[in-house]
Coordinates of C-alpha atoms in Angstrom, one line a residue:
Chain H
M9 CA 7.9 36.8 -27.1
A10 CA 7.9 35.3 -30.6
V11 CA 4.3 36.6 -30.8
L12 CA 5.5 40.2 -30.6
T13 CA 7.9 39.9 -33.5
R14 CA 5.5 38.3 -35.8
K15 CA 4.0 40.7 -38.3
K16 CA 0.4 39.5 -38.4
K17 CA -0.9 38.0 -35.2
P18 CA -3.9 35.8 -36.1
T19 CA -6.8 36.7 -33.9
S20 CA -10.0 35.1 -34.9
V21 CA -10.5 31.3 -34.8
F22 CA -10.8 31.2 -38.6
E23 CA -7.6 33.1 -39.1
K24 CA -5.8 30.9 -36.5
L25 CA -6.9 27.8 -38.2
S26 CA -5.7 28.9 -41.6
D27 CA -2.3 29.8 -40.2
E28 CA 0.0 26.9 -40.8
T29 CA 2.5 27.6 -38.0
W30 CA -0.2 28.2 -35.5
R31 CA -1.8 24.9 -36.5
R32 CA 1.4 23.0 -36.1
K33 CA 2.1 24.6 -32.7
F34 CA -1.5 23.8 -31.6
L35 CA -1.0 20.2 -32.6
R36 CA 2.4 20.0 -30.8
N37 CA 1.5 21.8 -27.7
V38 CA -2.1 20.9 -27.1
I39 CA -3.4 18.0 -29.2
I40 CA -0.5 15.6 -28.9
P41 CA 0.0 16.1 -25.1
W42 CA -3.7 15.5 -24.5
I43 CA -3.5 12.4 -26.7
F44 CA -0.7 11.2 -24.4
I45 CA -2.7 11.9 -21.3
S46 CA -6.1 10.7 -22.4
P47 CA -5.7 6.8 -22.3
L48 CA -4.9 6.7 -18.6
L49 CA -7.4 9.5 -17.8
I50 CA -10.2 7.7 -19.6
I51 CA -9.5 4.5 -17.8
H52 CA -9.4 6.3 -14.5
I53 CA -12.7 8.1 -15.2
F54 CA -14.5 4.9 -16.1
V55 CA -13.1 3.0 -13.2
V56 CA -13.1 5.6 -10.4
A57 CA -14.9 8.9 -11.2
I58 CA -18.1 7.6 -12.8
P59 CA -18.7 4.7 -10.4
A60 CA -18.0 7.1 -7.5
V61 CA -20.8 9.4 -8.6
Q62 CA -23.0 6.4 -9.3
G63 CA -22.2 5.3 -5.7
V64 CA -23.6 8.4 -4.3
Y65 CA -26.8 8.0 -6.4
M66 CA -27.1 4.3 -5.5
S67 CA -26.9 5.1 -1.8
L68 CA -30.1 7.0 -2.2
T69 CA -32.0 4.0 -3.6
D70 CA -33.3 0.7 -2.3
W71 CA -31.6 -1.3 -5.1
T72 CA -30.9 -4.9 -4.3
G73 CA -28.0 -5.2 -6.7
I74 CA -29.9 -7.4 -9.2
G75 CA -32.8 -6.6 -11.5
M76 CA -34.3 -3.4 -12.7
N77 CA -36.4 -2.4 -9.6
V78 CA -34.7 0.8 -8.4
N79 CA -36.6 3.1 -6.1
F80 CA -35.4 6.5 -5.0
V81 CA -35.6 6.6 -1.2
G82 CA -33.8 9.8 -0.3
L83 CA -31.8 9.6 2.8
D84 CA -33.5 6.4 4.1
N85 CA -30.4 4.3 3.9
Y86 CA -28.4 6.9 6.0
H87 CA -31.2 7.1 8.5
R88 CA -31.2 3.4 8.8
L89 CA -27.4 3.4 9.2
F90 CA -27.3 5.9 12.0
F91 CA -30.5 5.4 13.8
E92 CA -31.8 1.8 13.2
D93 CA -28.9 -0.5 12.5
E94 CA -27.3 -1.3 15.8
T95 CA -24.6 -3.4 14.1
F96 CA -23.4 -0.3 12.3
G97 CA -22.6 1.6 15.5
K98 CA -20.7 -1.5 16.7
S99 CA -18.7 -1.6 13.5
L100 CA -17.9 2.0 13.6
G101 CA -16.7 1.6 17.2
N102 CA -14.5 -1.3 16.0
N103 CA -13.0 1.0 13.4
V104 CA -12.3 3.5 16.1
I105 CA -10.6 0.8 18.2
W106 CA -8.7 -0.2 15.1
M107 CA -7.6 3.4 14.6
A108 CA -6.5 3.8 18.3
F109 CA -4.4 0.7 18.0
F110 CA -2.8 1.6 14.7
L111 CA -2.1 5.2 15.8
T112 CA -0.2 4.0 18.8
V113 CA 1.3 0.5 18.6
P114 CA 3.0 0.6 15.2
F115 CA 4.1 4.2 15.7
I116 CA 5.8 3.5 19.0
L117 CA 7.4 0.3 17.8
A118 CA 8.6 1.9 14.5
L119 CA 9.9 5.0 16.2
F120 CA 11.8 3.0 18.8
C121 CA 13.2 0.6 16.3
A122 CA 14.2 3.3 13.8
A123 CA 16.0 5.2 16.6
M124 CA 17.9 2.1 17.5
L125 CA 18.7 1.3 13.9
A126 CA 19.8 4.8 12.9
Q127 CA 22.8 4.5 15.3
V128 CA 23.9 1.1 13.9
K129 CA 26.5 1.3 11.2
R130 CA 27.5 -2.3 10.7
G131 CA 24.7 -4.7 9.7
G132 CA 22.2 -1.8 9.4
M133 CA 21.2 -2.8 5.9
L134 CA 20.7 -6.4 7.0
Y135 CA 18.3 -5.5 9.8
R136 CA 16.5 -3.1 7.5
S137 CA 15.9 -5.8 4.9
I138 CA 14.8 -8.5 7.3
L139 CA 12.5 -6.2 9.2
F140 CA 10.9 -5.1 6.0
I141 CA 10.1 -8.7 4.8
P142 CA 6.7 -9.1 6.4
Y143 CA 5.5 -6.0 4.5
V144 CA 6.1 -7.6 1.1
L145 CA 4.0 -10.7 1.9
A146 CA 0.5 -11.2 0.6
S147 CA -2.3 -10.8 3.2
V148 CA -3.6 -14.3 2.4
V149 CA -0.2 -15.7 3.4
T150 CA 0.3 -13.6 6.5
T151 CA -3.2 -14.6 7.8
T152 CA -2.6 -18.3 7.1
I153 CA 0.7 -18.2 9.0
W154 CA -0.8 -16.5 12.0
K155 CA -4.0 -18.5 12.0
N156 CA -1.7 -21.5 12.6
L157 CA 0.4 -19.8 15.1
L158 CA -2.6 -18.7 17.1
N159 CA -4.2 -22.1 17.0
P160 CA -5.2 -23.0 20.5
R161 CA -4.0 -26.5 20.4
Q162 CA -0.9 -26.4 18.2
G163 CA 0.2 -22.8 18.2
I164 CA 2.5 -20.6 20.2
G165 CA 0.0 -20.4 23.1
A166 CA -0.2 -24.1 23.5
A167 CA 3.6 -24.4 23.4
L168 CA 3.9 -21.7 26.1
D169 CA 1.4 -23.5 28.3
N170 CA 3.3 -26.7 27.8
M171 CA 6.6 -25.0 28.7
L172 CA 5.2 -23.4 31.8
G173 CA 3.1 -26.4 32.8
L174 CA -0.1 -24.4 32.5
E175 CA -3.3 -25.4 30.9
D176 CA -5.4 -23.2 28.6
V177 CA -3.9 -19.9 29.8
F178 CA -2.2 -18.9 26.6
G179 CA -3.5 -21.7 24.4
V180 CA -6.9 -20.1 23.8
A181 CA -8.7 -19.3 20.5
F182 CA -7.7 -15.7 20.4
L183 CA -9.4 -15.2 17.0
G184 CA -12.5 -17.2 18.1
R185 CA -13.3 -15.3 21.2
P186 CA -15.3 -12.1 21.0
E187 CA -13.2 -10.2 23.5
S188 CA -9.9 -10.8 21.8
A189 CA -10.8 -11.3 18.1
L190 CA -10.4 -7.7 16.9
I191 CA -7.2 -6.9 18.8
S192 CA -5.7 -10.2 17.6
I193 CA -6.4 -9.3 14.0
A194 CA -4.9 -5.8 14.6
F195 CA -1.8 -7.5 16.1
I196 CA -1.4 -9.7 13.0
D197 CA -2.0 -6.8 10.6
N198 CA 0.6 -4.8 12.6
W199 CA 3.1 -7.6 12.3
H200 CA 2.9 -7.1 8.6
F201 CA 2.7 -3.3 8.6
W202 CA 5.0 -1.8 11.2
G203 CA 8.3 -2.5 9.3
F204 CA 7.1 -0.3 6.6
L205 CA 6.5 2.6 9.0
M206 CA 9.9 1.9 10.5
I207 CA 11.6 2.3 7.1
L208 CA 9.9 5.6 6.5
F209 CA 11.0 6.9 9.9
L210 CA 14.5 5.6 9.4
A211 CA 14.8 7.3 6.1
A212 CA 13.6 10.6 7.6
M213 CA 16.1 10.2 10.5
Q214 CA 19.0 9.6 8.2
S215 CA 18.2 12.8 6.3
I216 CA 18.6 14.9 9.5
P217 CA 21.9 16.8 9.1
P218 CA 24.5 15.3 11.5
V219 CA 25.5 18.8 12.4
L220 CA 22.4 19.1 14.5
Y221 CA 23.5 16.1 16.6
D222 CA 26.9 17.5 17.0
A223 CA 25.5 20.8 18.2
A224 CA 23.3 19.0 20.6
K225 CA 26.3 17.1 21.9
I226 CA 28.2 20.3 22.4
D227 CA 25.3 21.7 24.3
G228 CA 25.5 18.7 26.6
A229 CA 22.3 17.0 25.6
N230 CA 21.9 13.4 26.7
R231 CA 20.5 10.7 24.4
W232 CA 16.9 11.3 25.4
Q233 CA 17.2 15.1 24.9
E234 CA 18.9 14.4 21.6
F235 CA 16.0 12.2 20.5
R236 CA 13.4 14.6 21.8
H237 CA 14.8 17.8 20.4
V238 CA 16.7 16.8 17.3
T239 CA 15.3 13.4 16.0
L240 CA 11.6 14.0 16.7
P241 CA 11.3 17.5 15.1
G242 CA 13.4 16.2 12.2
I243 CA 11.0 13.4 11.3
R244 CA 7.8 15.3 12.3
P245 CA 6.6 15.9 8.7
V246 CA 6.8 12.2 7.9
M247 CA 5.2 11.3 11.2
L248 CA 2.3 13.7 10.8
F249 CA 1.7 12.6 7.2
M250 CA 1.6 8.9 8.3
Y251 CA -0.7 9.8 11.2
M252 CA -3.1 11.1 8.5
M253 CA -2.7 8.1 6.2
V254 CA -3.1 5.5 9.0
A255 CA -6.1 7.3 10.3
I256 CA -7.7 7.1 6.9
W257 CA -6.6 3.5 6.4
S258 CA -8.3 2.7 9.7
F259 CA -11.7 3.4 8.1
L260 CA -10.9 1.3 5.1
A261 CA -9.6 -1.8 6.9
F262 CA -10.8 -5.0 5.3
D263 CA -8.4 -7.7 4.1
Y264 CA -7.1 -9.0 7.4
I265 CA -10.5 -9.0 9.1
F266 CA -12.3 -10.6 6.2
L267 CA -9.6 -13.3 5.9
L268 CA -9.3 -14.1 9.6
T269 CA -12.8 -13.9 11.0
Q270 CA -15.1 -12.4 8.4
G271 CA -16.2 -10.0 11.1
G272 CA -17.0 -12.7 13.6
P273 CA -17.6 -14.2 16.1
A274 CA -21.0 -12.6 16.3
G275 CA -19.9 -9.3 14.8
A276 CA -17.1 -8.9 17.4
S277 CA -14.6 -7.9 14.8
E278 CA -16.9 -6.4 12.2
V279 CA -15.9 -3.1 10.7
I280 CA -17.7 -0.9 8.3
A281 CA -15.9 -2.3 5.2
T282 CA -16.7 -5.9 6.0
Q283 CA -20.3 -5.0 6.7
L284 CA -20.5 -3.1 3.5
Y285 CA -19.0 -6.1 1.6
K286 CA -21.6 -8.5 3.0
N287 CA -24.5 -6.1 2.4
A288 CA -23.5 -5.4 -1.1
F289 CA -22.3 -8.8 -2.3
F290 CA -24.0 -11.4 0.0
R291 CA -27.2 -9.9 1.3
F292 CA -28.5 -8.1 -1.9
Q293 CA -28.6 -4.7 -0.3
A294 CA -26.5 -2.8 -2.9
G295 CA -28.1 0.6 -2.1
Y296 CA -27.5 0.1 1.6
G297 CA -23.9 -1.0 1.0
A298 CA -23.3 2.0 -1.2
A299 CA -24.5 4.3 1.6
Q300 CA -21.9 2.7 3.9
G301 CA -19.2 3.4 1.2
V302 CA -20.2 7.0 1.1
V303 CA -20.0 7.2 4.9
I304 CA -16.5 5.7 4.9
S305 CA -15.5 8.2 2.3
I306 CA -16.9 11.1 4.3
F307 CA -14.9 9.9 7.3
A308 CA -11.8 9.7 5.2
G309 CA -12.5 13.2 3.7
F310 CA -13.0 14.5 7.2
I311 CA -9.6 13.3 8.4
I312 CA -8.0 14.9 5.3
M313 CA -9.8 18.2 6.1
I314 CA -8.5 18.2 9.7
F315 CA -5.0 17.8 8.5
V316 CA -5.3 20.3 5.7
T317 CA -6.7 22.8 8.2
L318 CA -3.9 22.2 10.7
R319 CA -1.4 22.6 7.9
R320 CA -2.9 25.9 6.9
R321 CA -2.6 27.1 10.4
G322 CA 1.1 26.6 10.2
W323 CA 1.4 23.2 11.6
D324 CA 3.9 22.1 9.1
I325 CA 3.1 18.8 7.6
Chain A
M29 CA 45.7 28.9 15.0
T30 CA 45.2 28.3 18.7
A31 CA 41.5 28.5 18.3
I32 CA 41.5 25.8 15.6
G33 CA 43.8 23.7 17.7
K34 CA 41.5 24.0 20.6
V35 CA 38.4 23.0 18.6
S36 CA 40.2 20.0 17.1
I37 CA 41.3 18.9 20.5
R38 CA 37.8 19.3 21.9
D39 CA 36.5 17.4 18.9
T40 CA 38.8 14.5 19.4
V41 CA 38.0 14.3 23.1
L42 CA 34.3 14.4 22.2
Q43 CA 34.7 11.8 19.5
R44 CA 36.6 9.5 21.8
G45 CA 34.0 9.9 24.5
R46 CA 31.3 9.4 21.9
G47 CA 33.0 6.3 20.6
K48 CA 33.1 4.7 24.0
E49 CA 29.5 5.7 24.7
R50 CA 28.5 4.4 21.3
S51 CA 30.1 1.0 21.6
R52 CA 28.6 0.5 25.0
L53 CA 25.1 1.5 24.0
L54 CA 25.1 -0.4 20.8
V55 CA 24.9 -3.7 22.7
F56 CA 21.5 -2.5 23.8
N57 CA 20.7 -1.5 20.2
H58 CA 21.6 -4.8 18.8
T59 CA 19.7 -6.7 21.5
V60 CA 16.5 -4.8 20.7
L61 CA 17.1 -5.2 17.0
L62 CA 17.7 -8.9 17.2
L63 CA 14.5 -9.3 19.2
L64 CA 12.5 -7.4 16.7
T65 CA 14.2 -9.4 13.9
A66 CA 13.2 -12.6 15.6
F67 CA 9.6 -11.3 15.8
A68 CA 9.6 -10.7 12.0
V69 CA 11.4 -13.9 11.0
I70 CA 10.2 -16.7 13.4
P71 CA 6.7 -16.9 12.0
L72 CA 8.2 -17.3 8.5
L73 CA 10.7 -19.9 9.8
V74 CA 7.8 -21.9 11.3
L75 CA 6.0 -21.7 8.0
A76 CA 9.1 -22.9 6.2
F77 CA 9.5 -25.7 8.8
N78 CA 5.9 -26.8 8.5
S79 CA 6.0 -26.8 4.7
V80 CA 8.5 -29.8 4.8
K81 CA 6.9 -31.8 7.6
T82 CA 4.2 -34.4 7.4
N83 CA 0.9 -33.6 9.0
L84 CA 1.6 -36.3 11.6
E85 CA 4.8 -34.5 12.6
I86 CA 3.1 -31.1 12.8
G87 CA 0.6 -32.7 15.2
Q88 CA 3.5 -33.6 17.6
N89 CA 5.9 -30.8 16.8
P90 CA 3.9 -27.8 15.4
L91 CA 6.6 -25.1 15.8
G92 CA 10.1 -26.7 15.9
P93 CA 12.4 -27.6 13.0
P94 CA 11.4 -30.7 11.0
R95 CA 12.8 -34.1 12.1
N96 CA 12.6 -35.5 8.6
I97 CA 12.3 -33.3 5.5
V98 CA 9.4 -34.2 3.3
P99 CA 9.6 -32.3 0.0
D100 CA 6.5 -34.0 -1.3
N101 CA 4.3 -31.3 0.1
F102 CA 5.3 -28.9 -2.6
P103 CA 4.3 -30.9 -5.7
D104 CA 1.2 -32.0 -3.8
A105 CA 0.2 -28.4 -3.0
W106 CA 1.1 -27.3 -6.5
E107 CA -1.3 -29.9 -7.9
K108 CA -4.2 -29.5 -5.4
G109 CA -3.9 -25.7 -5.3
N110 CA -4.0 -25.5 -9.1
F111 CA -0.9 -23.3 -8.9
A112 CA 0.0 -24.1 -12.5
T113 CA -3.0 -22.1 -13.7
T114 CA -3.2 -19.5 -11.0
M115 CA 0.6 -18.6 -11.1
G116 CA 0.2 -18.1 -14.8
N117 CA -2.8 -15.9 -14.2
S118 CA -1.0 -13.8 -11.6
I119 CA 1.9 -13.4 -13.9
I120 CA -0.4 -12.2 -16.6
Y121 CA -2.1 -9.7 -14.1
V122 CA 1.3 -8.4 -12.9
V123 CA 3.0 -8.1 -16.2
A124 CA 0.0 -6.6 -18.1
T125 CA -0.7 -4.1 -15.3
I126 CA 2.9 -3.0 -15.1
A127 CA 3.2 -2.7 -18.9
A128 CA 0.0 -0.7 -19.2
E129 CA 0.8 1.5 -16.2
L130 CA 4.3 2.3 -17.4
V131 CA 3.4 3.0 -21.0
L132 CA 0.3 5.0 -20.3
G133 CA 1.6 6.6 -17.2
G134 CA 4.9 7.5 -18.8
L135 CA 3.1 9.2 -21.7
A136 CA 0.8 11.1 -19.4
A137 CA 3.6 12.1 -17.1
Y138 CA 5.8 13.3 -20.0
A139 CA 3.0 15.4 -21.4
L140 CA 2.3 16.9 -17.9
A141 CA 5.9 17.5 -17.0
R142 CA 7.1 18.9 -20.3
K143 CA 4.3 20.1 -22.5
R144 CA 1.9 21.4 -19.9
P145 CA -1.1 21.7 -22.2
P146 CA -3.9 23.9 -21.1
G147 CA -5.9 22.1 -18.4
S148 CA -2.8 20.4 -16.9
D149 CA -3.4 22.0 -13.5
L150 CA -7.0 21.0 -13.5
L151 CA -6.0 17.4 -14.4
M152 CA -3.4 17.3 -11.5
L153 CA -6.2 18.5 -9.2
Y154 CA -8.4 15.8 -10.5
F155 CA -5.8 13.1 -9.8
L156 CA -5.1 14.6 -6.4
V157 CA -8.8 14.5 -5.4
A158 CA -9.3 11.1 -7.0
S159 CA -6.4 9.6 -5.1
T160 CA -8.3 10.3 -1.9
I161 CA -11.5 8.6 -2.9
P162 CA -11.6 5.2 -1.1
L163 CA -12.3 2.1 -3.1
W164 CA -15.4 1.6 -0.9
M165 CA -17.1 4.6 -2.4
Y166 CA -17.2 3.1 -5.9
I167 CA -16.8 -0.7 -5.5
V168 CA -20.5 -1.5 -5.7
P169 CA -21.3 0.5 -8.9
L170 CA -18.0 -0.7 -10.4
F171 CA -19.1 -4.3 -9.7
V172 CA -22.3 -3.7 -11.6
Q173 CA -20.4 -2.1 -14.5
I174 CA -18.0 -5.0 -14.7
N175 CA -20.7 -7.6 -14.6
T176 CA -22.5 -5.8 -17.4
L177 CA -19.3 -5.8 -19.5
K178 CA -18.6 -9.4 -18.6
R179 CA -22.1 -10.4 -19.9
L180 CA -21.3 -8.5 -23.1
G181 CA -18.4 -10.8 -23.6
V182 CA -15.5 -8.7 -22.3
D183 CA -12.8 -10.8 -20.7
A184 CA -12.9 -10.4 -16.9
R185 CA -9.1 -10.5 -16.7
F186 CA -8.8 -7.5 -19.0
L187 CA -11.3 -5.6 -16.8
L188 CA -9.4 -6.5 -13.6
I189 CA -6.2 -5.2 -15.2
M190 CA -8.0 -2.0 -16.1
V191 CA -9.1 -1.6 -12.5
Y192 CA -5.5 -2.1 -11.3
V193 CA -4.2 0.3 -13.8
A194 CA -6.7 3.0 -12.8
G195 CA -6.1 2.3 -9.1
S196 CA -2.4 3.2 -9.3
A197 CA -2.8 5.9 -11.9
P198 CA -2.5 8.9 -9.5
L199 CA 0.6 7.5 -7.8
T200 CA 2.2 6.7 -11.2
I201 CA 1.5 10.1 -12.6
F202 CA 2.8 12.0 -9.5
L203 CA 5.9 9.9 -9.2
L204 CA 6.9 9.8 -12.9
R205 CA 6.0 13.5 -13.4
S206 CA 8.3 14.5 -10.5
Y207 CA 11.1 12.4 -11.9
M208 CA 10.7 14.1 -15.3
I209 CA 10.4 17.6 -13.9
D210 CA 13.7 17.1 -12.1
L211 CA 15.4 16.3 -15.4
P212 CA 17.2 19.3 -16.9
T213 CA 15.5 20.4 -20.1
E214 CA 18.9 21.2 -21.7
L215 CA 19.5 17.6 -22.6
E216 CA 16.2 17.4 -24.5
D217 CA 16.9 20.7 -26.2
A218 CA 20.3 19.5 -27.3
A219 CA 18.7 16.4 -28.8
R220 CA 16.2 18.5 -30.7
V221 CA 18.9 20.7 -32.0
D222 CA 20.6 17.6 -33.3
G223 CA 17.4 16.8 -35.2
A224 CA 15.6 14.4 -32.9
N225 CA 11.8 14.3 -33.1
E226 CA 9.6 14.3 -30.1
F227 CA 9.3 10.5 -30.0
Q228 CA 13.0 10.2 -30.1
V229 CA 13.5 12.7 -27.4
L230 CA 11.2 10.7 -25.2
T231 CA 12.7 7.3 -25.9
R232 CA 16.3 8.2 -26.2
I233 CA 16.7 11.0 -23.6
V234 CA 13.8 11.1 -21.1
L235 CA 13.2 7.3 -20.6
P236 CA 16.8 6.2 -20.0
L237 CA 17.3 9.1 -17.5
T238 CA 14.1 8.5 -15.6
K239 CA 14.6 4.7 -15.4
P240 CA 14.7 4.7 -11.6
G241 CA 11.2 6.2 -11.5
F242 CA 9.9 3.6 -13.8
L243 CA 11.5 0.8 -11.8
T244 CA 10.0 2.2 -8.6
V245 CA 6.5 2.4 -10.1
G246 CA 6.9 -1.1 -11.7
L247 CA 7.9 -2.6 -8.3
V248 CA 5.3 -0.9 -6.3
V249 CA 2.5 -1.7 -8.8
G250 CA 3.7 -5.3 -9.5
L251 CA 4.0 -6.2 -5.8
G252 CA 0.6 -4.7 -5.2
V253 CA -1.0 -6.7 -7.9
W254 CA 0.7 -10.0 -6.9
N255 CA -0.5 -9.6 -3.4
E256 CA -3.9 -8.1 -4.2
F257 CA -6.9 -10.0 -2.8
L258 CA -10.1 -7.9 -2.5
L259 CA -10.6 -6.8 -6.1
A260 CA -9.7 -10.2 -7.5
L261 CA -12.1 -11.8 -5.1
T262 CA -14.9 -9.4 -6.1
F263 CA -14.5 -9.3 -9.9
I264 CA -13.1 -12.7 -10.9
H265 CA -15.5 -15.7 -10.5
D266 CA -14.1 -18.2 -12.9
P267 CA -11.6 -20.4 -11.0
N268 CA -9.5 -20.7 -14.2
Q269 CA -8.9 -16.9 -14.0
F270 CA -8.1 -16.7 -10.3
P271 CA -4.8 -15.1 -9.3
V272 CA -2.8 -17.0 -6.6
T273 CA -4.2 -15.0 -3.8
T274 CA -7.9 -15.7 -4.2
S275 CA -7.2 -19.2 -5.3
F276 CA -5.0 -19.8 -2.2
Y277 CA -7.8 -18.4 0.0
K278 CA -10.2 -21.0 -1.3
F279 CA -7.5 -23.6 -1.1
V280 CA -6.8 -22.8 2.6
D281 CA -10.6 -23.0 3.2
R282 CA -10.8 -26.5 1.7
F283 CA -7.7 -27.9 3.4
D284 CA -8.1 -26.2 6.7
R285 CA -6.6 -29.0 8.7
D286 CA -3.8 -29.8 6.3
W287 CA -1.1 -27.5 7.6
S288 CA 1.7 -29.1 5.7
L289 CA -0.2 -28.6 2.4
T290 CA -1.3 -25.0 3.1
S291 CA 2.2 -24.1 4.4
A292 CA 3.8 -25.4 1.2
G293 CA 1.2 -23.4 -0.8
A294 CA 2.1 -20.3 1.1
I295 CA 5.8 -20.8 0.4
I296 CA 5.0 -21.2 -3.3
I297 CA 3.2 -17.8 -3.3
I298 CA 5.9 -15.9 -1.4
F299 CA 8.8 -17.5 -3.2
P300 CA 8.9 -15.3 -6.3
V301 CA 8.4 -12.2 -4.2
M302 CA 11.2 -13.2 -1.8
V303 CA 13.6 -13.9 -4.6
L304 CA 12.9 -10.6 -6.3
F305 CA 13.0 -8.8 -2.9
L306 CA 16.4 -10.2 -2.0
A307 CA 17.7 -9.4 -5.5
L308 CA 16.4 -5.8 -5.5
Q309 CA 16.3 -5.0 -1.7
R310 CA 17.3 -1.3 -2.0
Q311 CA 15.0 -0.6 -4.9
F312 CA 12.1 -2.4 -3.2
I313 CA 12.5 -0.6 0.1
E314 CA 13.2 2.8 -1.2
G315 CA 10.5 2.4 -3.9
L316 CA 7.8 1.4 -1.5
A317 CA 8.8 4.1 1.0
E318 CA 8.6 6.7 -1.8
G319 CA 5.3 5.3 -3.0
G320 CA 3.9 5.3 0.5
I321 CA 4.8 8.8 1.1
K322 CA 3.6 10.2 -2.2
T323 CA 0.2 8.5 -2.3

């Protein structure tokens, strides 16, 4: 409202610039804030925005990744991905299996554990901390531990066989066999991940007003009904959000697979990201790898769109 | 009066009933929780056991507690895994990334929370959209850029730090901005009335009061960088610049059969994280939960 009380309101750019107070205000409210913002913004633009745009262009070329020979090939790479490259379909299928695993196993485990933990008063903090430990470990360490534990001759399986007097029932190379490789990696990744999900659910459960539980009690609800009608609706926003995040992450999965099997044996645990990595960095198919990156991003964007649409329709996330 | 009396009697009855029910059912709760705790801890316990066994003993007793403790594995792994160099590198990556992230992110968040210059909304939209772009969309062109810059003589370590800073920029801005918005402006106005300039307002009022936000960002970013594997593997090719993760990856590859050595190496890597985690449990857990929900 200061503007109204001022006698002469500078209008043209020239007048504004010659007005001392306006200049000072402009400096304080526009220039300096943008100077504060710009370093991080510039770094981000150079690291993410520009390469992302380049990635789209690169996916339309046959560039090998070295040298100057770049030919524009249109959608050839995408055609090859979806219609010629059989390994891509297999990898995509593995991503879907991965997603099915991670949308069920860690969620059930975390939900169950958080419900158990929410009722515990004494020692609750201790459980919480210990169960969270695997989440803070580096993937290189986690995978090393489990590679040893799943070793067919010296791991848990062999010990179990020994104990039960069996031979080669549990002591098999879970990571080395095509039928069990992917699911074993998912199991290991989940060992690391589920505690994190549990903590999120627990925090959400603890923020449910206790009055609601008392009301349920008075209405004669049993524990299952309490869980079903008070706890679950209370943590639904967090659950749905994590459903979205986990669904997205399923298409980005890389570390554990690359570290444990590199996609093997014979492509049994290959996912899009490991394939992309090999194409771009080992096989001199940068253009083709970039196209796979774009496809992954489209899948991720698609999942976000589904959730945004559901949210718009009143499905509160 | 009677109504109140009735309610309170009903309450105590309910409570007593609940108390009985609780104590009975908590046995089940604790059983489940102990089993899950064992699931989380036993692999780590086996790792710790194996790190102080000889390879010979691991051959006969791969899972149980050690019969004799051999501490030699640690200096041996430290030597062969080149941990003196790679630990130093990792510390550089972590400290530099946290420092850059907190300084640059703090400045940007402050400007966005308090000054709201024209274009702020557009910028927030940019970071919102950018935070959904997967690394896989830009890793190949980024690799090319970084190689070009490396050939021009730019230090690869600096470039990796910039990639880390950019990667966590959206999270940092969202988190710090929300912490700053929650801060009542009266405090800042009072400081201004007392003659503080903008810089003093930021360093004397805003920063001390939003410390928890900075601690959260620092922990989330620092842990992420310490554990990070893929970007370091892709962008750092000089073994003298490896962080512990990629160096350990090659180390495990080389000493595949030597479990005592690789287990000791793994313990060396997780030791600093565990110490920090045990010291700052609450901040770690709540910070990571917050970071996870807000990304």
